[in-house]
Amino acid sequence: MFLQSTIVISFLAAHVLAWTVPANLQTFYNNVKNGGCKSYAGGKSNLNDGQGHSGFGFCTDTANVVYLSGKNSLGDMDIDCDGASNCGGLSGDWQAGTSFDDILTSKGYGIQTLDASIHQFSVLGTCNLNLQGTISPLALVAVVCNNQLLYSVWGDTNGCDDNNFTGEASISLAQLCFPNEGLNGNKGHEAHDVLYLAFTGSDAVVGPSNANWKARSPSDFQNSLKSFGDSILTKKFGSTVPPSDPGTGTCSWVGHCAGASCSTHNDCDGDLECKSGICGGSGGTTPPQTCSWVGHCAGASCKSNDDCSDDLECKGGVCSASSGGGTSPPATCSWVGHCAGASCRSHDDCSDDLECRNGICT
């Protein structure tokens, strides 16, 4: 909902990462902004942007995605504070829940509702346009804003009190997109330059293990979406996103940067080498993974020993060295898949007090 509070909300944590927009996604963005949609969900192309402008709709003319489009324009970004915290209790137009709370509570997400101050979510659909037959609840939504890429989930819908408004996002997403605009409950981003790209299919749903739903900061939640977001973007749209963390260096071949899986040196960008199935720097900077089943090495999440490579065992939900080996990563870790031994690109990819060293959480 577009809120009436006049108090500026500021809660962004340090070390926020924004992701580089891959070339083909940037081309798509430019084409949508400069062209017109050919097919709208429900045949509705005259929805409102909340600022008195009509002519918007959710476009279905591209395989695997649904996106908000206007007449030679994209969406704006109004502010939603619904959910757990009411953006710090400042909103006078607030609902205590979000649209898919029944899924969150029944499917093991570990939370009762979304928190707009923590979770990046997009608001899709309106009172008179139900998108659930086209997009699955909690589906991944890639958001191109301010020349950067961020990931979000489809977490809420617009009710009938908002006159079929479109172009709305949680306040945490809005402030990550436009950190210098002083966005708050009474001030949204009015320019029509935001691409909301929602992915279709059940495989695009951000599940309980695909993000850190108990994150304590917007940056923590955004970082936790990165891996799943990249995989869906690659699968559905043919793009992978290079890391923009300056600590990882530059990479000219998207999807083949440090940390990417590989079979030979030819699969890795520039001077990177393929060692143990992972692209890394030469001269001893490649992540020291000796594991024949990439993705199931020490630190990977698991349910049984069969989920772990070689002689590794599943301990506390994490693939670890067998008993007596003395090299097991800690079995207690609050962010499964990001424990000791997991691959990483920055400290933010590692759980608790672990740090990213040479591509490995330690």
mmCIF file of C-alpha atoms in Angstrom:
data_model
loop_
_atom_site.group_PDB
_atom_site.id
_atom_site.type_symbol
_atom_site.label_atom_id
_atom_site.label_comp_id
_atom_site.label_asym_id
_atom_site.label_seq_id
_atom_site.Cartn_x
_atom_site.Cartn_y
_atom_site.Cartn_z
ATOM 1 C CA MET A 1 0.000 0.000 0.000
ATOM 2 C CA PHE A 2 1.161 3.574 -0.623
ATOM 3 C CA LEU A 3 1.470 4.893 2.881
ATOM 4 C CA GLN A 4 0.717 8.198 4.573
ATOM 5 C CA SER A 5 3.580 8.347 7.052
ATOM 6 C CA THR A 6 5.788 11.428 6.684
ATOM 7 C CA ILE A 7 8.614 9.992 8.737
ATOM 8 C CA VAL A 8 11.652 8.866 6.778
ATOM 9 C CA ILE A 9 12.536 5.250 7.397
ATOM 10 C CA SER A 10 16.212 4.377 7.358
ATOM 11 C CA PHE A 11 17.269 0.856 8.164
ATOM 12 C CA LEU A 12 19.585 -0.385 5.432
ATOM 13 C CA ALA A 13 22.569 -2.363 6.626
ATOM 14 C CA ALA A 14 26.118 -1.991 5.441
ATOM 15 C CA HIS A 15 27.627 -4.187 2.726
ATOM 16 C CA VAL A 16 24.529 -4.104 0.531
ATOM 17 C CA LEU A 17 25.245 -5.745 -2.801
ATOM 18 C CA ALA A 18 23.648 -4.793 -6.087
ATOM 19 C CA TRP A 19 24.061 -7.102 -9.013
ATOM 20 C CA THR A 20 25.239 -6.271 -12.524
ATOM 21 C CA VAL A 21 22.547 -6.379 -15.216
ATOM 22 C CA PRO A 22 23.569 -8.941 -17.878
ATOM 23 C CA ALA A 23 23.641 -7.735 -21.462
ATOM 24 C CA ASN A 24 20.600 -9.609 -22.753
ATOM 25 C CA LEU A 25 18.473 -8.511 -19.786
ATOM 26 C CA GLN A 26 19.562 -4.920 -20.385
ATOM 27 C CA THR A 27 18.531 -5.270 -24.036
ATOM 28 C CA PHE A 28 15.148 -6.625 -22.960
ATOM 29 C CA TYR A 29 14.762 -3.719 -20.530
ATOM 30 C CA ASN A 30 15.519 -1.210 -23.281
ATOM 31 C CA ASN A 31 13.123 -2.873 -25.712
ATOM 32 C CA VAL A 32 10.251 -2.896 -23.211
ATOM 33 C CA LYS A 33 10.846 0.727 -22.261
ATOM 34 C CA ASN A 34 10.851 1.786 -25.896
ATOM 35 C CA GLY A 35 8.181 -0.530 -27.242
ATOM 36 C CA GLY A 36 4.754 -1.916 -26.544
ATOM 37 C CA CYS A 37 3.361 -5.084 -25.039
ATOM 38 C CA LYS A 38 1.625 -7.489 -27.414
ATOM 39 C CA SER A 39 -0.386 -9.546 -24.908
ATOM 40 C CA TYR A 40 -1.648 -8.623 -21.425
ATOM 41 C CA ALA A 41 -2.711 -10.935 -18.598
ATOM 42 C CA GLY A 42 -6.491 -11.009 -18.450
ATOM 43 C CA GLY A 43 -6.600 -8.690 -21.439
ATOM 44 C CA LYS A 44 -6.229 -5.772 -19.015
ATOM 45 C CA SER A 45 -4.000 -2.963 -20.289
ATOM 46 C CA ASN A 46 -5.530 0.064 -18.575
ATOM 47 C CA LEU A 47 -4.446 -0.385 -14.966
ATOM 48 C CA ASN A 48 -3.368 2.585 -12.857
ATOM 49 C CA ASP A 49 0.107 3.472 -11.583
ATOM 50 C CA GLY A 50 -1.143 5.129 -8.384
ATOM 51 C CA GLN A 51 -0.177 8.567 -9.632
ATOM 52 C CA GLY A 52 -3.208 9.150 -11.830
ATOM 53 C CA HIS A 53 -1.752 7.565 -14.952
ATOM 54 C CA SER A 54 -3.442 4.612 -16.640
ATOM 55 C CA GLY A 55 -2.425 2.346 -19.510
ATOM 56 C CA PHE A 56 -0.458 -0.284 -17.572
ATOM 57 C CA GLY A 57 -0.745 -4.055 -17.521
ATOM 58 C CA PHE A 58 1.088 -7.292 -16.836
ATOM 59 C CA CYS A 59 2.609 -8.461 -20.082
ATOM 60 C CA THR A 60 2.684 -12.146 -21.097
ATOM 61 C CA ASP A 61 4.239 -11.908 -24.564
ATOM 62 C CA THR A 62 7.598 -13.410 -23.543
ATOM 63 C CA ALA A 63 8.160 -17.051 -22.615
ATOM 64 C CA ASN A 64 8.751 -17.897 -18.942
ATOM 65 C CA VAL A 65 8.109 -14.389 -17.607
ATOM 66 C CA VAL A 66 5.425 -11.841 -16.767
ATOM 67 C CA TYR A 67 6.378 -8.177 -16.514
ATOM 68 C CA LEU A 68 4.759 -4.822 -15.818
ATOM 69 C CA SER A 69 4.576 -2.587 -18.864
ATOM 70 C CA GLY A 70 2.975 0.691 -19.854
ATOM 71 C CA LYS A 71 2.826 2.534 -23.137
ATOM 72 C CA ASN A 72 6.508 2.846 -24.009
ATOM 73 C CA SER A 73 7.316 2.728 -20.322
ATOM 74 C CA LEU A 74 7.998 0.469 -17.376
ATOM 75 C CA GLY A 75 6.631 0.577 -13.828
ATOM 76 C CA ASP A 76 7.158 3.034 -10.995
ATOM 77 C CA MET A 77 7.830 1.983 -7.395
ATOM 78 C CA ASP A 78 5.308 2.853 -4.700
ATOM 79 C CA ILE A 79 5.948 1.647 -1.154
ATOM 80 C CA ASP A 80 4.444 -1.344 0.680
ATOM 81 C CA CYS A 81 4.925 -1.735 4.449
ATOM 82 C CA ASP A 82 2.491 -4.604 5.034
ATOM 83 C CA GLY A 83 3.549 -7.605 7.074
ATOM 84 C CA ALA A 84 5.405 -8.117 10.313
ATOM 85 C CA SER A 85 6.840 -4.785 11.374
ATOM 86 C CA ASN A 86 4.774 -2.000 9.783
ATOM 87 C CA CYS A 87 8.099 -0.433 8.708
ATOM 88 C CA GLY A 88 8.897 0.310 12.326
ATOM 89 C CA GLY A 89 5.312 1.105 13.278
ATOM 90 C CA LEU A 90 5.101 4.255 11.189
ATOM 91 C CA SER A 91 2.320 3.494 8.753
ATOM 92 C CA GLY A 92 -1.258 4.608 9.103
ATOM 93 C CA ASP A 93 -2.300 2.451 6.130
ATOM 94 C CA TRP A 94 -1.039 -0.978 7.083
ATOM 95 C CA GLN A 95 -2.127 -4.601 7.109
ATOM 96 C CA ALA A 96 -0.569 -7.060 9.520
ATOM 97 C CA GLY A 97 -0.166 -9.787 6.897
ATOM 98 C CA THR A 98 0.821 -10.355 3.299
ATOM 99 C CA SER A 99 -0.979 -12.320 0.621
ATOM 100 C CA PHE A 100 0.701 -15.714 0.931
ATOM 101 C CA ASP A 101 1.092 -16.107 4.684
ATOM 102 C CA ASP A 102 -0.739 -19.437 4.565
ATOM 103 C CA ILE A 103 2.083 -20.839 2.432
ATOM 104 C CA LEU A 104 4.765 -19.378 4.682
ATOM 105 C CA THR A 105 3.246 -21.015 7.753
ATOM 106 C CA SER A 106 2.316 -24.364 6.205
ATOM 107 C CA LYS A 107 5.359 -25.057 4.036
ATOM 108 C CA GLY A 108 8.147 -24.726 6.579
ATOM 109 C CA TYR A 109 9.408 -21.206 5.874
ATOM 110 C CA GLY A 110 9.854 -20.553 9.572
ATOM 111 C CA ILE A 111 8.117 -17.163 9.536
ATOM 112 C CA GLN A 112 4.488 -16.131 9.931
ATOM 113 C CA THR A 113 4.466 -13.275 7.422
ATOM 114 C CA LEU A 114 6.869 -11.199 5.372
ATOM 115 C CA ASP A 115 8.558 -8.145 6.833
ATOM 116 C CA ALA A 116 8.689 -5.277 4.332
ATOM 117 C CA SER A 117 11.648 -3.806 6.212
ATOM 118 C CA ILE A 118 13.680 -6.995 5.726
ATOM 119 C CA HIS A 119 12.288 -9.013 2.818
ATOM 120 C CA GLN A 120 12.454 -7.704 -0.719
ATOM 121 C CA PHE A 121 9.084 -8.438 -2.270
ATOM 122 C CA SER A 122 7.177 -7.164 -5.297
ATOM 123 C CA VAL A 123 3.444 -6.468 -5.343
ATOM 124 C CA LEU A 124 1.855 -8.024 -8.438
ATOM 125 C CA GLY A 125 -1.780 -8.318 -9.474
ATOM 126 C CA THR A 126 -4.708 -6.147 -8.494
ATOM 127 C CA CYS A 127 -8.220 -6.439 -7.125
ATOM 128 C CA ASN A 128 -9.570 -7.273 -10.567
ATOM 129 C CA LEU A 129 -6.572 -9.191 -11.916
ATOM 130 C CA ASN A 130 -5.536 -12.383 -10.163
ATOM 131 C CA LEU A 131 -2.154 -13.561 -11.464
ATOM 132 C CA GLN A 132 -2.017 -16.807 -9.499
ATOM 133 C CA GLY A 133 -2.960 -18.819 -12.564
ATOM 134 C CA THR A 134 0.054 -17.366 -14.344
ATOM 135 C CA ILE A 135 2.658 -16.916 -11.605
ATOM 136 C CA SER A 136 3.110 -19.080 -8.530
ATOM 137 C CA PRO A 137 2.974 -17.373 -5.114
ATOM 138 C CA LEU A 138 6.432 -16.510 -3.767
ATOM 139 C CA ALA A 139 7.917 -16.794 -7.262
ATOM 140 C CA LEU A 140 11.218 -15.092 -7.962
ATOM 141 C CA VAL A 141 10.928 -11.569 -9.379
ATOM 142 C CA ALA A 142 14.022 -9.960 -10.902
ATOM 143 C CA VAL A 143 13.914 -6.180 -10.560
ATOM 144 C CA VAL A 144 15.994 -3.905 -12.773
ATOM 145 C CA CYS A 145 16.189 -0.481 -11.154
ATOM 146 C CA ASN A 146 18.700 2.335 -11.100
ATOM 147 C CA ASN A 147 20.986 0.475 -13.556
ATOM 148 C CA GLN A 148 21.300 -2.531 -11.283
ATOM 149 C CA LEU A 149 19.669 -5.903 -10.707
ATOM 150 C CA LEU A 150 18.056 -6.993 -7.468
ATOM 151 C CA TYR A 151 16.051 -10.098 -6.653
ATOM 152 C CA SER A 152 12.703 -10.227 -4.882
ATOM 153 C CA VAL A 153 9.760 -12.562 -4.371
ATOM 154 C CA TRP A 154 6.128 -12.145 -5.331
ATOM 155 C CA GLY A 155 4.930 -11.492 -1.808
ATOM 156 C CA ASP A 156 1.792 -9.363 -1.928
ATOM 157 C CA THR A 157 -1.095 -8.211 -4.114
ATOM 158 C CA ASN A 158 -2.938 -4.921 -4.362
ATOM 159 C CA GLY A 159 -6.406 -4.836 -2.838
ATOM 160 C CA CYS A 160 -9.564 -3.160 -4.074
ATOM 161 C CA ASP A 161 -8.948 -0.137 -1.870
ATOM 162 C CA ASP A 162 -6.115 0.860 -4.181
ATOM 163 C CA ASN A 163 -8.062 1.170 -7.425
ATOM 164 C CA ASN A 164 -6.066 -1.479 -9.308
ATOM 165 C CA PHE A 165 -2.729 0.225 -8.697
ATOM 166 C CA THR A 166 0.454 -1.289 -10.118
ATOM 167 C CA GLY A 167 4.163 -0.748 -9.530
ATOM 168 C CA GLU A 168 4.638 -1.399 -5.830
ATOM 169 C CA ALA A 169 7.367 -2.994 -3.723
ATOM 170 C CA SER A 170 8.389 -3.539 -0.132
ATOM 171 C CA ILE A 171 10.235 -0.618 1.407
ATOM 172 C CA SER A 172 13.420 -2.686 1.740
ATOM 173 C CA LEU A 173 13.445 -3.325 -2.013
ATOM 174 C CA ALA A 174 12.700 0.322 -2.780
ATOM 175 C CA GLN A 175 15.541 1.588 -0.610
ATOM 176 C CA LEU A 176 17.973 -0.930 -2.070
ATOM 177 C CA CYS A 177 16.978 0.197 -5.558
ATOM 178 C CA PHE A 178 17.154 3.920 -4.851
ATOM 179 C CA PRO A 179 19.242 4.477 -1.712
ATOM 180 C CA ASN A 180 19.771 8.184 -2.375
ATOM 181 C CA GLU A 181 16.150 9.222 -2.899
ATOM 182 C CA GLY A 182 15.017 9.222 0.727
ATOM 183 C CA LEU A 183 12.135 6.846 -0.005
ATOM 184 C CA ASN A 184 9.682 6.225 2.821
ATOM 185 C CA GLY A 185 6.035 5.483 3.432
ATOM 186 C CA ASN A 186 4.985 8.841 2.033
ATOM 187 C CA LYS A 187 7.425 9.000 -0.859
ATOM 188 C CA GLY A 188 7.805 6.475 -3.654
ATOM 189 C CA HIS A 189 9.901 6.461 -6.815
ATOM 190 C CA GLU A 190 7.687 8.101 -9.432
ATOM 191 C CA ALA A 191 9.717 7.618 -12.621
ATOM 192 C CA HIS A 192 8.513 4.800 -14.863
ATOM 193 C CA ASP A 193 11.864 3.055 -15.204
ATOM 194 C CA VAL A 194 11.561 -0.100 -13.095
ATOM 195 C CA LEU A 195 11.326 -3.567 -14.648
ATOM 196 C CA TYR A 196 9.499 -6.170 -12.544
ATOM 197 C CA LEU A 197 10.273 -9.508 -14.218
ATOM 198 C CA ALA A 198 8.376 -12.382 -12.564
ATOM 199 C CA PHE A 199 9.249 -15.943 -13.550
ATOM 200 C CA THR A 200 6.572 -18.528 -14.271
ATOM 201 C CA GLY A 201 6.568 -22.203 -13.347
ATOM 202 C CA SER A 202 6.699 -23.999 -10.012
ATOM 203 C CA ASP A 203 10.483 -24.256 -10.240
ATOM 204 C CA ALA A 204 10.692 -20.448 -9.936
ATOM 205 C CA VAL A 205 9.157 -20.450 -6.442
ATOM 206 C CA VAL A 206 11.618 -19.308 -3.789
ATOM 207 C CA GLY A 207 11.323 -22.176 -1.341
ATOM 208 C CA PRO A 208 12.174 -22.433 2.346
ATOM 209 C CA SER A 209 15.777 -23.416 1.594
ATOM 210 C CA ASN A 210 16.341 -20.973 -1.283
ATOM 211 C CA ALA A 211 16.710 -17.879 0.903
ATOM 212 C CA ASN A 212 17.432 -16.861 4.471
ATOM 213 C CA TRP A 213 13.862 -16.084 5.501
ATOM 214 C CA LYS A 214 14.989 -15.313 9.051
ATOM 215 C CA ALA A 215 17.473 -12.703 7.876
ATOM 216 C CA ARG A 216 17.896 -9.722 10.161
ATOM 217 C CA SER A 217 18.738 -7.087 7.563
ATOM 218 C CA PRO A 218 17.722 -6.239 3.982
ATOM 219 C CA SER A 219 21.231 -6.945 2.732
ATOM 220 C CA ASP A 220 21.283 -10.381 4.377
ATOM 221 C CA PHE A 221 18.049 -11.352 2.653
ATOM 222 C CA GLN A 222 19.159 -9.975 -0.705
ATOM 223 C CA ASN A 223 22.479 -11.792 -0.522
ATOM 224 C CA SER A 224 20.694 -15.025 0.338
ATOM 225 C CA LEU A 225 18.540 -14.724 -2.818
ATOM 226 C CA LYS A 226 21.550 -14.361 -5.112
ATOM 227 C CA SER A 227 22.342 -18.004 -5.832
ATOM 228 C CA PHE A 228 18.750 -19.071 -6.518
ATOM 229 C CA GLY A 229 18.073 -15.876 -8.436
ATOM 230 C CA ASP A 230 21.040 -16.419 -10.720
ATOM 231 C CA SER A 231 20.019 -20.016 -11.379
ATOM 232 C CA ILE A 232 16.447 -19.098 -12.340
ATOM 233 C CA LEU A 233 17.572 -16.160 -14.466
ATOM 234 C CA THR A 234 19.954 -18.478 -16.298
ATOM 235 C CA LYS A 235 17.385 -21.235 -16.733
ATOM 236 C CA LYS A 236 14.428 -19.058 -17.722
ATOM 237 C CA PHE A 237 16.093 -16.174 -19.494
ATOM 238 C CA GLY A 238 19.493 -17.398 -20.623
ATOM 239 C CA SER A 239 21.463 -15.044 -18.390
ATOM 240 C CA THR A 240 23.811 -15.361 -15.479
ATOM 241 C CA VAL A 241 24.891 -12.425 -13.402
ATOM 242 C CA PRO A 242 28.505 -11.634 -12.570
ATOM 243 C CA PRO A 243 29.244 -10.614 -8.989
ATOM 244 C CA SER A 244 29.615 -6.873 -8.482
ATOM 245 C CA ASP A 245 31.514 -7.238 -5.219
ATOM 246 C CA PRO A 246 34.847 -5.529 -5.976
ATOM 247 C CA GLY A 247 36.649 -8.165 -3.945
ATOM 248 C CA THR A 248 36.011 -10.730 -6.671
ATOM 249 C CA GLY A 249 37.705 -8.766 -9.416
ATOM 250 C CA THR A 250 36.456 -8.269 -12.934
ATOM 251 C CA CYS A 251 35.133 -10.884 -15.300
ATOM 252 C CA SER A 252 34.295 -10.459 -18.977
ATOM 253 C CA TRP A 253 32.562 -13.808 -19.547
ATOM 254 C CA VAL A 254 29.331 -13.837 -17.563
ATOM 255 C CA GLY A 255 28.653 -17.207 -15.946
ATOM 256 C CA HIS A 256 32.278 -18.266 -16.105
ATOM 257 C CA CYS A 257 33.684 -16.041 -13.354
ATOM 258 C CA ALA A 258 35.400 -17.117 -10.156
ATOM 259 C CA GLY A 259 33.261 -19.642 -8.333
ATOM 260 C CA ALA A 260 31.425 -20.903 -11.425
ATOM 261 C CA SER A 261 31.329 -24.658 -12.038
ATOM 262 C CA CYS A 262 33.560 -25.970 -14.829
ATOM 263 C CA SER A 263 34.924 -29.077 -16.514
ATOM 264 C CA THR A 264 38.107 -27.678 -18.092
ATOM 265 C CA HIS A 265 40.137 -24.450 -18.020
ATOM 266 C CA ASN A 266 38.322 -23.449 -21.233
ATOM 267 C CA ASP A 267 35.129 -23.082 -19.202
ATOM 268 C CA CYS A 268 36.622 -20.248 -17.139
ATOM 269 C CA ASP A 269 37.078 -16.563 -17.921
ATOM 270 C CA GLY A 270 40.439 -14.942 -18.620
ATOM 271 C CA ASP A 271 43.274 -16.343 -16.538
ATOM 272 C CA LEU A 272 40.988 -18.343 -14.281
ATOM 273 C CA GLU A 273 41.635 -22.062 -14.074
ATOM 274 C CA CYS A 274 39.329 -24.990 -13.468
ATOM 275 C CA LYS A 275 40.325 -26.775 -10.291
ATOM 276 C CA SER A 276 38.121 -29.374 -8.631
ATOM 277 C CA GLY A 277 35.195 -28.291 -10.781
ATOM 278 C CA ILE A 278 35.364 -24.601 -9.757
ATOM 279 C CA CYS A 279 36.729 -21.602 -11.698
ATOM 280 C CA GLY A 280 39.356 -19.828 -9.625
ATOM 281 C CA GLY A 281 42.564 -17.847 -9.845
ATOM 282 C CA SER A 282 45.873 -19.476 -10.624
ATOM 283 C CA GLY A 283 48.706 -19.531 -8.136
ATOM 284 C CA GLY A 284 46.829 -21.155 -5.290
ATOM 285 C CA THR A 285 43.757 -18.895 -5.117
ATOM 286 C CA THR A 286 41.268 -21.471 -6.355
ATOM 287 C CA PRO A 287 38.856 -22.696 -3.680
ATOM 288 C CA PRO A 288 40.452 -25.838 -2.217
ATOM 289 C CA GLN A 289 37.620 -28.228 -2.973
ATOM 290 C CA THR A 290 38.536 -31.839 -3.591
ATOM 291 C CA CYS A 291 35.199 -33.370 -4.338
ATOM 292 C CA SER A 292 33.990 -35.447 -7.278
ATOM 293 C CA TRP A 293 30.341 -34.313 -7.045
ATOM 294 C CA VAL A 294 30.165 -30.536 -7.361
ATOM 295 C CA GLY A 295 27.426 -29.036 -5.215
ATOM 296 C CA HIS A 296 27.593 -31.915 -2.749
ATOM 297 C CA CYS A 297 31.007 -31.149 -1.253
ATOM 298 C CA ALA A 298 31.829 -30.227 2.345
ATOM 299 C CA GLY A 299 29.450 -27.532 3.546
ATOM 300 C CA ALA A 300 26.602 -28.362 1.142
ATOM 301 C CA SER A 301 23.153 -28.887 2.636
ATOM 302 C CA CYS A 302 21.899 -32.466 2.844
ATOM 303 C CA LYS A 303 19.208 -34.753 4.221
ATOM 304 C CA SER A 304 21.117 -38.042 4.196
ATOM 305 C CA ASN A 305 24.610 -39.375 3.514
ATOM 306 C CA ASP A 306 23.490 -40.088 -0.061
ATOM 307 C CA ASP A 307 23.339 -36.336 -0.672
ATOM 308 C CA CYS A 308 27.074 -35.955 0.003
ATOM 309 C CA SER A 309 30.023 -36.676 -2.267
ATOM 310 C CA ASP A 310 32.649 -39.362 -1.780
ATOM 311 C CA ASP A 311 33.208 -40.267 1.895
ATOM 312 C CA LEU A 312 31.425 -37.218 3.275
ATOM 313 C CA GLU A 313 28.606 -37.736 5.753
ATOM 314 C CA CYS A 314 25.477 -35.702 6.417
ATOM 315 C CA LYS A 315 25.782 -34.183 9.887
ATOM 316 C CA GLY A 316 23.356 -31.594 11.155
ATOM 317 C CA GLY A 317 22.083 -31.016 7.631
ATOM 318 C CA VAL A 318 25.590 -30.290 6.282
ATOM 319 C CA CYS A 319 27.951 -32.526 4.286
ATOM 320 C CA SER A 320 30.972 -33.087 6.507
ATOM 321 C CA ALA A 321 34.039 -35.287 6.679
ATOM 322 C CA SER A 322 33.415 -38.755 8.056
ATOM 323 C CA SER A 323 33.779 -39.411 11.757
ATOM 324 C CA GLY A 324 37.338 -39.494 12.945
ATOM 325 C CA GLY A 325 38.652 -37.446 10.046
ATOM 326 C CA GLY A 326 39.041 -34.340 12.111
ATOM 327 C CA THR A 327 38.282 -32.043 9.178
ATOM 328 C CA SER A 328 34.520 -31.656 9.476
ATOM 329 C CA PRO A 329 33.106 -28.163 9.256
ATOM 330 C CA PRO A 330 30.934 -27.246 12.210
ATOM 331 C CA ALA A 331 27.650 -29.116 12.237
ATOM 332 C CA THR A 332 25.837 -26.193 13.840
ATOM 333 C CA CYS A 333 25.247 -23.314 11.483
ATOM 334 C CA SER A 334 22.237 -20.991 11.310
ATOM 335 C CA TRP A 335 22.288 -20.656 7.509
ATOM 336 C CA VAL A 336 22.429 -24.123 5.944
ATOM 337 C CA GLY A 337 24.477 -24.218 2.750
ATOM 338 C CA HIS A 338 26.602 -21.310 3.914
ATOM 339 C CA CYS A 339 28.483 -23.091 6.688
ATOM 340 C CA ALA A 340 32.195 -23.816 6.909
ATOM 341 C CA GLY A 341 33.393 -25.325 3.640
ATOM 342 C CA ALA A 342 30.685 -23.764 1.468
ATOM 343 C CA SER A 343 31.758 -21.790 -1.599
ATOM 344 C CA CYS A 344 31.453 -17.999 -1.370
ATOM 345 C CA ARG A 345 32.241 -14.729 -3.084
ATOM 346 C CA SER A 346 32.173 -12.385 -0.107
ATOM 347 C CA HIS A 347 31.848 -12.534 3.685
ATOM 348 C CA ASP A 348 28.108 -11.940 3.267
ATOM 349 C CA ASP A 349 27.788 -15.388 1.670
ATOM 350 C CA CYS A 350 28.901 -17.096 4.886
ATOM 351 C CA SER A 351 26.842 -17.872 7.985
ATOM 352 C CA ASP A 352 27.324 -16.354 11.428
ATOM 353 C CA ASP A 353 30.936 -15.270 12.094
ATOM 354 C CA LEU A 354 32.452 -17.205 9.187
ATOM 355 C CA GLU A 355 34.533 -15.326 6.637
ATOM 356 C CA CYS A 356 35.075 -15.883 2.917
ATOM 357 C CA ARG A 357 38.677 -16.799 2.263
ATOM 358 C CA ASN A 358 39.842 -17.998 -1.160
ATOM 359 C CA GLY A 359 36.246 -18.713 -2.107
ATOM 360 C CA ILE A 360 35.483 -20.881 0.935
ATOM 361 C CA CYS A 361 33.593 -20.052 4.140
ATOM 362 C CA THR A 362 35.995 -20.571 7.039
#
